[in-house]
Coordinates of C-alpha atoms in Angstrom, one line a residue:
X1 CA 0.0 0.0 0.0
X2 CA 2.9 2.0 1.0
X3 CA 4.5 1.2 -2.6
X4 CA 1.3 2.2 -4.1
X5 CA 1.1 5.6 -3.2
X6 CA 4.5 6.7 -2.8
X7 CA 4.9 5.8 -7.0
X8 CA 7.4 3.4 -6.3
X9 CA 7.7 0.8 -9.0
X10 CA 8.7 -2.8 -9.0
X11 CA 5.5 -4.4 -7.0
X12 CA 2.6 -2.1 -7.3
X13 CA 1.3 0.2 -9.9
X14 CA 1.3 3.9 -8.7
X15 CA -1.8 5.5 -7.2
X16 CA -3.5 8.5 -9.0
X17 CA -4.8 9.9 -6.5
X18 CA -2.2 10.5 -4.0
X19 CA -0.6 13.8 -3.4
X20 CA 2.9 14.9 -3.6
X21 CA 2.7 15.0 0.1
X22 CA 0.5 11.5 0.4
X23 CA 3.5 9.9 -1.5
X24 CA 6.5 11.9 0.4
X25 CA 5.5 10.5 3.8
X26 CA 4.6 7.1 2.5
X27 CA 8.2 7.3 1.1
X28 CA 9.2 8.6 4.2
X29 CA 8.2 5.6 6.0
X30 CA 9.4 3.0 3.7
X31 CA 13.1 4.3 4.2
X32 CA 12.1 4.1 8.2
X33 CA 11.4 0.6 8.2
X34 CA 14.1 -0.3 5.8
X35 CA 16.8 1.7 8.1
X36 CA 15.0 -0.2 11.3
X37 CA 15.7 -3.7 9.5
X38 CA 19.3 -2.7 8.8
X39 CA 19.8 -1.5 12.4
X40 CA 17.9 -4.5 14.4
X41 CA 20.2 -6.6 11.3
X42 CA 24.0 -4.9 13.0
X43 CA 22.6 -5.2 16.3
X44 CA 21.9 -9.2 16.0
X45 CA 25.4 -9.2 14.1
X46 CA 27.1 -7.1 17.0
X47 CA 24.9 -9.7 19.9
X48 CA 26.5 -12.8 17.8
X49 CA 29.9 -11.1 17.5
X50 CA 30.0 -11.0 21.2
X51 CA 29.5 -14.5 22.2
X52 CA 32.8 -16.4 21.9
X53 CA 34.0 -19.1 23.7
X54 CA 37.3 -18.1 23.7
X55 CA 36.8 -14.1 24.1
X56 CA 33.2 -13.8 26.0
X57 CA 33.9 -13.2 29.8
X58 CA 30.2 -13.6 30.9
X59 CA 30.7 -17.4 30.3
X60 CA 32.6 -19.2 32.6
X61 CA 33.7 -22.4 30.2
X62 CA 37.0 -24.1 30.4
X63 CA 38.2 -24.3 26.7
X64 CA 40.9 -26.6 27.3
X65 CA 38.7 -29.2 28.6
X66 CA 36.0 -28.9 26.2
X67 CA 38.2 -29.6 23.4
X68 CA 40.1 -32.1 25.1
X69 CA 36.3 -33.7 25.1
X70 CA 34.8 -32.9 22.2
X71 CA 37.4 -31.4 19.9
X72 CA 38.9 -28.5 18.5
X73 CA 36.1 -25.5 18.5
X74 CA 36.5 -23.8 15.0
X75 CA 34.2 -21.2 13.5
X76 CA 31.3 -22.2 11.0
X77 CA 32.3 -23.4 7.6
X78 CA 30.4 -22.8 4.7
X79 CA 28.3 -25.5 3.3
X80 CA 29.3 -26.8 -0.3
X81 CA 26.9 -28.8 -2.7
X82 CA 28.4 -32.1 -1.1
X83 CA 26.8 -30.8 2.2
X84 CA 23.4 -31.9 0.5
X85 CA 24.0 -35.5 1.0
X86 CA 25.1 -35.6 4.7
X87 CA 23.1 -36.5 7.5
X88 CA 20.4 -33.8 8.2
X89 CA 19.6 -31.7 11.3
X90 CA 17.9 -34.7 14.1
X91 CA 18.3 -34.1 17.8
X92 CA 16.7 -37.0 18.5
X93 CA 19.0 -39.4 17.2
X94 CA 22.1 -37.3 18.7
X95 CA 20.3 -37.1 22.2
X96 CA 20.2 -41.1 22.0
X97 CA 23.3 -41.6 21.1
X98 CA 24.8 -39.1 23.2
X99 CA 27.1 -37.4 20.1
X100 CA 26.8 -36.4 17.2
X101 CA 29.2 -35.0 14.4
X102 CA 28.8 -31.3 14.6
X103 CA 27.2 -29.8 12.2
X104 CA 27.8 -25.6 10.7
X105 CA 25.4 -24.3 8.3
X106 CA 25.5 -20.8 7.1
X107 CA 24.2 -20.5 3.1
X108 CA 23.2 -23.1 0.8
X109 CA 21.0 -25.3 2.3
X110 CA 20.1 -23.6 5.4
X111 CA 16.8 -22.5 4.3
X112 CA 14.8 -25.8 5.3
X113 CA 17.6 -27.2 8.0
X114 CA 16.5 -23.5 9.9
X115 CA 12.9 -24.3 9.4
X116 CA 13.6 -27.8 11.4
X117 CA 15.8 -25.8 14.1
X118 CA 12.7 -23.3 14.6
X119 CA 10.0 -26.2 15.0
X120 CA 12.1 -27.9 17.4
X121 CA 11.9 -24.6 19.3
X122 CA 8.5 -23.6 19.2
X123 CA 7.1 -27.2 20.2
X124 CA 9.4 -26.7 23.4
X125 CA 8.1 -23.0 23.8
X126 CA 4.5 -24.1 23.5
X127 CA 5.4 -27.1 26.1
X128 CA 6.5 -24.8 28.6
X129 CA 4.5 -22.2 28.1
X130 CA 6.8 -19.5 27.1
X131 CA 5.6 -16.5 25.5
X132 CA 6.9 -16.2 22.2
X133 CA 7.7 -12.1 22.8
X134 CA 10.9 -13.9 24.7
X135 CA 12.6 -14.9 21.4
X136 CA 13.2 -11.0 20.9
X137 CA 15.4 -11.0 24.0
X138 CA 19.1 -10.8 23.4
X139 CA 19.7 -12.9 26.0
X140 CA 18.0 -15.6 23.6
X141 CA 19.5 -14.9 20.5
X142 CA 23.3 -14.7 22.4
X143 CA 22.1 -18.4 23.6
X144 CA 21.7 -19.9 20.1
X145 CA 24.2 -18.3 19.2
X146 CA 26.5 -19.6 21.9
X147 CA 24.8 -23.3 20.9
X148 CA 25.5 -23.3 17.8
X149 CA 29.0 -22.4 18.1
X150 CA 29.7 -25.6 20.4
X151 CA 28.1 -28.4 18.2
X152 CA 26.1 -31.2 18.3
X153 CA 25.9 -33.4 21.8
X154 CA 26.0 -30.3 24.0
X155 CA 24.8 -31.4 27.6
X156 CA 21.8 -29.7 29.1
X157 CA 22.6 -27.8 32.3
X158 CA 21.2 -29.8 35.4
X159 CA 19.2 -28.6 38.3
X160 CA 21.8 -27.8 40.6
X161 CA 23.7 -25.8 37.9
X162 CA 20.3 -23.8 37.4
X163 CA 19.8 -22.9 41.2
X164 CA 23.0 -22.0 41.6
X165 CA 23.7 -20.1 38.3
X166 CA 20.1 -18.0 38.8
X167 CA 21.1 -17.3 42.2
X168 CA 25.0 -15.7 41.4
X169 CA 23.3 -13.6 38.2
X170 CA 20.8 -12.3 41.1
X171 CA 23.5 -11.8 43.2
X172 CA 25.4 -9.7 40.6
X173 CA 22.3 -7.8 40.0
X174 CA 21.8 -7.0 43.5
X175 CA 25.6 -5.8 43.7
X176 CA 25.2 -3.9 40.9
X177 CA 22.5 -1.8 41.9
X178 CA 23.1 -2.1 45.6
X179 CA 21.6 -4.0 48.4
X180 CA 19.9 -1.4 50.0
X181 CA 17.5 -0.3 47.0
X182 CA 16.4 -4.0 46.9
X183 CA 13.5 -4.9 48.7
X184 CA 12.1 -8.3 46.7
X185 CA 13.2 -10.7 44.0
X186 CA 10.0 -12.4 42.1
X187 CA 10.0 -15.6 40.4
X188 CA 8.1 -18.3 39.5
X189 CA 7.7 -21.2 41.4
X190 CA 10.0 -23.6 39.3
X191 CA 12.6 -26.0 41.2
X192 CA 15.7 -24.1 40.2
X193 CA 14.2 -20.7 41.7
X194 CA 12.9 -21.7 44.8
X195 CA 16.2 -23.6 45.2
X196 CA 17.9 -20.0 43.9
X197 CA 15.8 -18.3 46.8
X198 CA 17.0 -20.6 49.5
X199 CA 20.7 -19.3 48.8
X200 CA 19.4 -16.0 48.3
X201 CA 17.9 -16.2 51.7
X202 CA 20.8 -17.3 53.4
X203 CA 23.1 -14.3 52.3
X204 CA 20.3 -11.9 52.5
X205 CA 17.9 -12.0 55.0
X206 CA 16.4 -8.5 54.4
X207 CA 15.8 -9.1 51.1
X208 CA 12.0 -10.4 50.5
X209 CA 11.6 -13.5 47.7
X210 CA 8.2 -13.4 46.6
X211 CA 6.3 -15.7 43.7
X212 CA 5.1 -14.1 40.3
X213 CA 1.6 -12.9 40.4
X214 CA 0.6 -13.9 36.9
X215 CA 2.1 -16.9 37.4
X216 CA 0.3 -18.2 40.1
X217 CA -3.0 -17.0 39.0
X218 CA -2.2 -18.4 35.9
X219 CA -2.0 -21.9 37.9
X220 CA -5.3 -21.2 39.8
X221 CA -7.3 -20.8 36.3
X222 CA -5.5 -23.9 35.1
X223 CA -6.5 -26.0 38.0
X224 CA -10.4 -24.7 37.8
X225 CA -9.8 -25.2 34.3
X226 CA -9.0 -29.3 35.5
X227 CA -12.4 -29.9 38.1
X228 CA -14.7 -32.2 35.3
X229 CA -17.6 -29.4 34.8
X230 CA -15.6 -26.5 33.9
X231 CA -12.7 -29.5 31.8
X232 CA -15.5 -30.6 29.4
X233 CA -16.1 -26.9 28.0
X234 CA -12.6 -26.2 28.0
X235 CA -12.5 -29.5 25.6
X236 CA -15.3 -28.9 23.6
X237 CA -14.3 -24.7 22.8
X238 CA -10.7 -26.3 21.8
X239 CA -12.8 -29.1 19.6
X240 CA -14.8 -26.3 17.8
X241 CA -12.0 -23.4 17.1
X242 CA -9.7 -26.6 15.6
X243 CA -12.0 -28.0 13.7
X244 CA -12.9 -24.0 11.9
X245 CA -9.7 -23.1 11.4
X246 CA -8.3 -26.6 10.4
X247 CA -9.8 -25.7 7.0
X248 CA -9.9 -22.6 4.6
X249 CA -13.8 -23.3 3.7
X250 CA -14.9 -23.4 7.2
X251 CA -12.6 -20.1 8.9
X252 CA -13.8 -18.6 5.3
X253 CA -17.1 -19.3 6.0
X254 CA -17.2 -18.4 9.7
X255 CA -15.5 -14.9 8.4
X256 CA -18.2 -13.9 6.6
X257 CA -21.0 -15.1 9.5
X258 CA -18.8 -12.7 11.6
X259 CA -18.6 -10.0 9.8
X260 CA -14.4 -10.8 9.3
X261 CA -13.9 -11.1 13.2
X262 CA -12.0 -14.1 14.6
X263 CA -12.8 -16.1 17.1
X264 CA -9.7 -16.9 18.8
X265 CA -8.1 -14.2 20.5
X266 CA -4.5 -14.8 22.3
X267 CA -3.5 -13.8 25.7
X268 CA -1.2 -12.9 28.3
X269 CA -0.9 -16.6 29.2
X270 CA -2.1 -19.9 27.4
X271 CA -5.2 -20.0 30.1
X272 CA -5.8 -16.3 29.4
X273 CA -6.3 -17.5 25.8
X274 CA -8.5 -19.8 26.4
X275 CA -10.6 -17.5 28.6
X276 CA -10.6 -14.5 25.9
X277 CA -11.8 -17.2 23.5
X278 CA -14.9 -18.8 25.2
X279 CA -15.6 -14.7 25.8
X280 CA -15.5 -14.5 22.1
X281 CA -17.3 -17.4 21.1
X282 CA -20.5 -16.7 23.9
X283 CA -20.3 -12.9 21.6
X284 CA -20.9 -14.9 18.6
X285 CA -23.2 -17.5 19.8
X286 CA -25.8 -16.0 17.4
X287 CA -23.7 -15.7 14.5
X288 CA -22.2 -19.4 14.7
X289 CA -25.6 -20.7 15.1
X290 CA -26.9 -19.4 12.5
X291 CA -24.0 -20.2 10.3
X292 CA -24.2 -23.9 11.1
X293 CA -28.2 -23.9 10.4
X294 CA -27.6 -22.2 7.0
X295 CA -27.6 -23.7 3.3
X296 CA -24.0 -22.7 2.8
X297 CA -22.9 -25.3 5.4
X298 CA -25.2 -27.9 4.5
X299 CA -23.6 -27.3 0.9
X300 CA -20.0 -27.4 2.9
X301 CA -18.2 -31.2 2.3
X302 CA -17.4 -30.8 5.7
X303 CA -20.8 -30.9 7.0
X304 CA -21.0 -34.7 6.6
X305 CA -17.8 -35.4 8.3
X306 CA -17.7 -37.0 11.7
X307 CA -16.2 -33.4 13.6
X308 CA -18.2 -31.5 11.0
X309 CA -21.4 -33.2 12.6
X310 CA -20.2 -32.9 16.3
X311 CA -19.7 -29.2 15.7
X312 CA -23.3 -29.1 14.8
X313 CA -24.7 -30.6 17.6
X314 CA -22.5 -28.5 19.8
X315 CA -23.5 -25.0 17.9
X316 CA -26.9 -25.4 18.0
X317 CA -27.2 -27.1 21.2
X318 CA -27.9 -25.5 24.3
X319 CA -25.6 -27.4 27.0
X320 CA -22.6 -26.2 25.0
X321 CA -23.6 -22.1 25.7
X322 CA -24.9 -23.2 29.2
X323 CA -21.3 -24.2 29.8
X324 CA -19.9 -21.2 28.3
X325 CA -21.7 -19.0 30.7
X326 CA -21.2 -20.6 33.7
X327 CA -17.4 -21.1 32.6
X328 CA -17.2 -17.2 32.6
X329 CA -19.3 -15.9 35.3
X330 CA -16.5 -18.1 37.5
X331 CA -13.3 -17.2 36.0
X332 CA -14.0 -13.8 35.2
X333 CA -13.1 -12.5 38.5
X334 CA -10.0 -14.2 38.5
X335 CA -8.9 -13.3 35.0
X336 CA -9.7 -9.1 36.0
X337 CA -6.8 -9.7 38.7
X338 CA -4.7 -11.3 36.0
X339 CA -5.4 -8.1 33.5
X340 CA -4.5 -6.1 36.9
X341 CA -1.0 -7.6 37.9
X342 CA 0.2 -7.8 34.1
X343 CA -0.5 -4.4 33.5
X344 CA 2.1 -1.5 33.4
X345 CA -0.1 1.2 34.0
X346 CA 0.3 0.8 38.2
X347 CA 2.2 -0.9 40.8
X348 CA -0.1 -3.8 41.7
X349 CA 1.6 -5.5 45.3
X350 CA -0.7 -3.6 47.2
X351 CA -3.6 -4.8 45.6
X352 CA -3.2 -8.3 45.0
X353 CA -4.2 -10.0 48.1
X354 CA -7.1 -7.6 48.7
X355 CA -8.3 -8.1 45.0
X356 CA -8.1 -12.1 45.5
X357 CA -10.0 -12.2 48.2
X358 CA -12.9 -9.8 46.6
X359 CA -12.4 -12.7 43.2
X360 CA -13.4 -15.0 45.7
X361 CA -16.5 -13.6 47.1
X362 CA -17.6 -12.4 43.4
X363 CA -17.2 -16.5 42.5
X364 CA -19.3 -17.5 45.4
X365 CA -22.0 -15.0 44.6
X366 CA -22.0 -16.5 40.6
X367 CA -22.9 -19.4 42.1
X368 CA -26.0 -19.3 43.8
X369 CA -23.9 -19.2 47.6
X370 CA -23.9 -22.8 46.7
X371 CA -21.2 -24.8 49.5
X372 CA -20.8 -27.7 47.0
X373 CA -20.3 -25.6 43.5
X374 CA -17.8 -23.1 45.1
X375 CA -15.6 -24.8 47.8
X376 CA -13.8 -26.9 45.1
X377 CA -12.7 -24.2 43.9
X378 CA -12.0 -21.8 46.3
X379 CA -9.8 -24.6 48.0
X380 CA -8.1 -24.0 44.5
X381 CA -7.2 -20.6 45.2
X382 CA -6.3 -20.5 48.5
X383 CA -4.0 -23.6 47.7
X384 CA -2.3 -22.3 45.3
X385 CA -2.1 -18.8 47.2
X386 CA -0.6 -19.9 50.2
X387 CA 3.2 -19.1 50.5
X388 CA 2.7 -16.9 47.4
X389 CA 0.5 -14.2 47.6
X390 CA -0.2 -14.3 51.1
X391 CA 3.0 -13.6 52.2
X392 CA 4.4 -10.8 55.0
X393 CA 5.3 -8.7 51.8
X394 CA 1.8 -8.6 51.0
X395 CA -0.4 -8.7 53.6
X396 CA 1.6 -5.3 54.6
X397 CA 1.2 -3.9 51.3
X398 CA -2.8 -5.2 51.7
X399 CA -2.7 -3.6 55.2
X400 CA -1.0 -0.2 53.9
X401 CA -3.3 0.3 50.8
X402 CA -5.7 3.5 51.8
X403 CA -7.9 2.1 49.3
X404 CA -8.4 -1.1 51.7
X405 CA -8.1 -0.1 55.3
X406 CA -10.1 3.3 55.0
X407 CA -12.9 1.6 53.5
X408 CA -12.5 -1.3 56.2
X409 CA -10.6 0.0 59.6
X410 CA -11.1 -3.5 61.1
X411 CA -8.4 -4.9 58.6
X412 CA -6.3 -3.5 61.8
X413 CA -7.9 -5.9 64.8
X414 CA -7.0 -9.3 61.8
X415 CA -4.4 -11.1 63.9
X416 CA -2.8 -12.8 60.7
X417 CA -2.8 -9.5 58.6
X418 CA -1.2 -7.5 61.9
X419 CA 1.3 -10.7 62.6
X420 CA 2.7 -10.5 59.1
X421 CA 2.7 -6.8 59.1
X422 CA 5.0 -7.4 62.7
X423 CA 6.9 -10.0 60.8
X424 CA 7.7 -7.7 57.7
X425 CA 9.0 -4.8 59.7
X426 CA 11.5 -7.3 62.3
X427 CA 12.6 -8.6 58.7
X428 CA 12.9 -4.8 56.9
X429 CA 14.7 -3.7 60.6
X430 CA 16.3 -6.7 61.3
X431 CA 19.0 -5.7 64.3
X432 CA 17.8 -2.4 64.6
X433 CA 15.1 -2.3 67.4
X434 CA 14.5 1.4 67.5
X435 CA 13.6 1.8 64.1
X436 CA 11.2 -1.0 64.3
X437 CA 9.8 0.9 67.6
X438 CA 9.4 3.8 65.8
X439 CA 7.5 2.1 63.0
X440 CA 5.0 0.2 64.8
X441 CA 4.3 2.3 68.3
X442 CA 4.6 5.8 66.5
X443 CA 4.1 6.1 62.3
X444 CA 1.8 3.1 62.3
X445 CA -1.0 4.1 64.7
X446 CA -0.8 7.9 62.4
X447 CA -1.6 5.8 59.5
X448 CA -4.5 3.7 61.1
X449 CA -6.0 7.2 62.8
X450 CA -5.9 9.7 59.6
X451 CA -3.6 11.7 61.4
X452 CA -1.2 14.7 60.2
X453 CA -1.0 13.9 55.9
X454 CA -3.0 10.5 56.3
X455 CA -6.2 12.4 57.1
X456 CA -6.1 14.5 53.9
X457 CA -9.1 13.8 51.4
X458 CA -7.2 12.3 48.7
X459 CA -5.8 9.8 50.9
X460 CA -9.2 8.6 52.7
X461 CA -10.6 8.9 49.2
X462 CA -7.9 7.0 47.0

């Protein structure tokens, strides 16, 4: 479009009706992106430049002993027509084995061998969940790089070496900006960090280790997702989108019912995906039914085959958009807190337990006040909670939020919230009792009372 009407010829013939100053911007913008491409192009050249075994000091590898093992490291050669009858790329075989001959590719048949490299990397993305914005990072490009330097039959780094390589880049990053501007480190819950934040814990005490918000919220929509009511909707939405957007005459066809609106929509986290699709299917429930009860699908080949017919019945069903409902009046509350502690746009420690806890009364209220519907899965939550979002750091943060207390003054008289608040500041203060006396016995009781700045209007009405 750009090419259109800036006149530039190759591609596209040249708009008639664009101005002189229509076609100077567009032109503009073309030589933008093109200088983008060649700047993001030297950058990637400068990340790969830096990683060397021999030369990069932020990697701690004898080079002696890896060539003693494996053999001389050399730099890539370039791939000659004989190339195309050796063994391809297969990590599979080489794991089994345990070696491999190494193998450097840079030109002529690269194309398809880094087509197999990326599959192998997106099916372990998708496995673990990892957001595919983290491929941007240079940290991940300075990786491959690094891996494909050393060759086939590299060994993969175990547990220990994870916990205790996380926890000395931690330690370096605390040094770096200085112990006493850090005040918590947050992780998931994975082996190697919690393992990390045992070390952590041992060299600094004042320092508080607390869990990923999204993360575990993320694992308390999964696990709702799991109980067999809320399981069998989660299966049948995933049944649906495949079988619509397995083929072009079907996600052509549902197009057109929608006006050219999808009906998957991606999120924050695989869960949240899942979530902002049922959303968008229970918006188009009208649409899709009547797409599946018109003559164009009864004239689709599709219609007659086995998931064609199943997708029917579920459409234009009723038990299917039952489920749907009920599947979002109980993990809406849940999934606002997730849009709350993902977003940018303001600190969110001193409103996540406080925020939980209102998720969980909304939830009990969808359902009727009903003991046997709800207590499966608030035991969910408050498993997954516990040690994570319920912590000292938290329950002071939950205690200190205006927005909480002045709404509620008897969040002051909770013995767990006022024991954790106690806990925080001995932990903050550690050794230095007068500071923790001044704290508690003096600032706190201002805070609790509206006194001095406290009792302004905007902070009783924050």
């Amino acid at each position: 479009m750009k090419q259109h009407i800036a006149h530039v010829k190759g591609n596209v013939a040249p708009c008639q009706k664009s101005t002189k100053d229509d076609q100077l911007r567009c032109r503009d913008a073309i030589n933008e992106g093109k200088l983008k491409k060649k700047g993001k192009q030297a950058h990637d050249e400068a990340l790969r430049s830096e990683v060397r075994f021999d030369t990069n000091e932020n990697i701690s590898i004898d080079t002696d002993e890896i060539e003693n093992t494996f053999g001389s490291l050399r730099e890539p050669y370039v791939i000659g027509p004989m190339d195309n009858f050796a063994s391809t790329l297969n990590p599979e075989e080489s794991l089994k084995s345990g070696k491999g001959k190494k193998v450097y590719i840079n030109n002529a048949i690269r194309k398809e061998r880094i087509s197999t490299v990326k599959s192998f990397i997106g099916r372990w993305a998708y496995e673990c969940a990892i957001p595919f914005h983290a491929f941007e990072k240079d940290s991940f490009k300075m990786m491959v790089e690094v891996i494909g330097q050393y060759g086939t039959g590299l060994p993969t780094p175990t547990s220990t070496y994870k916990s205790t390589y996380i926890y000395e880049y931690v330690e370096s990053c605390i040094q770096e900006v200085g112990p006493e501007h850090v005040v918590q480190i947050v992780t998931d819950n994975a082996t190697n960090n919690m393992g990390a934040a045992k070390l952590l814990k041992e060299k600094r005490p004042k320092i508080f280790r607390t869990s990923c918000a999204t993360h575990t919220i993320n694992l308390m929509l999964e696990g709702i997702g799991g109980l067999p009511r809320f399981k069998k909707v989660l299966d049948q939405e995933k049944q649906l989108t495949i079988f619509i957007y397995a083929h072009h005459k079907t996600l052509a066809m549902m197009r057109k019912f929608t006006n050219k609106r999808d009906i998957i929509r991606p999120g924050v986290t695989r869960f949240a995906s899942a979530y902002l699709t049922l959303q968008s299917l229970s918006e188009k429930k009208e649409q899709l039914r009547h797409m599946f009860s018109s003559n164009k699908w009864e004239e689709c080949k599709f219609s007659n085959a086995v998931k064609g017919r199943s997708s029917h019945t579920l459409v234009t069903g009723s038990t299917f958009w039952a489920g749907v409902v009920l599947c979002l009046k109980v993990f809406s509350p849940l999934v606002k807190v997730l849009r709350m502690v993902d977003a940018d746009w303001k600190p969110s420690m001193g409103f996540v337990y406080g925020e939980i806890q209102k998720a969980k009364k909304e939830i009990i209220d969808a359902l009727g006040g009903n003991k046997k519907a709800y207590e499966p899965i608030i035991n969910i939550i408050s498993k997954k909670m516990k040690g994570r979002l319920d912590s000292k750091l938290h329950l002071t943060a939950y205690l200190l939020n205006p927005y909480y207390h002045y709404k509620d003054p008897q969040l002051q008289h909770d013995p767990e919230v006022m024991d954790a608040v106690l806990e925080f500041f001995d932990t903050l203060f550690s050794g230095d009792l007068e500071m923790q006396k001044q704290v508690v016995t003096i600032e706190l009781p201002k805070y609790k009372k509206k006194m001095d700045r406290f009792g302004r209007e905007l902070a009783v009405k924050v």
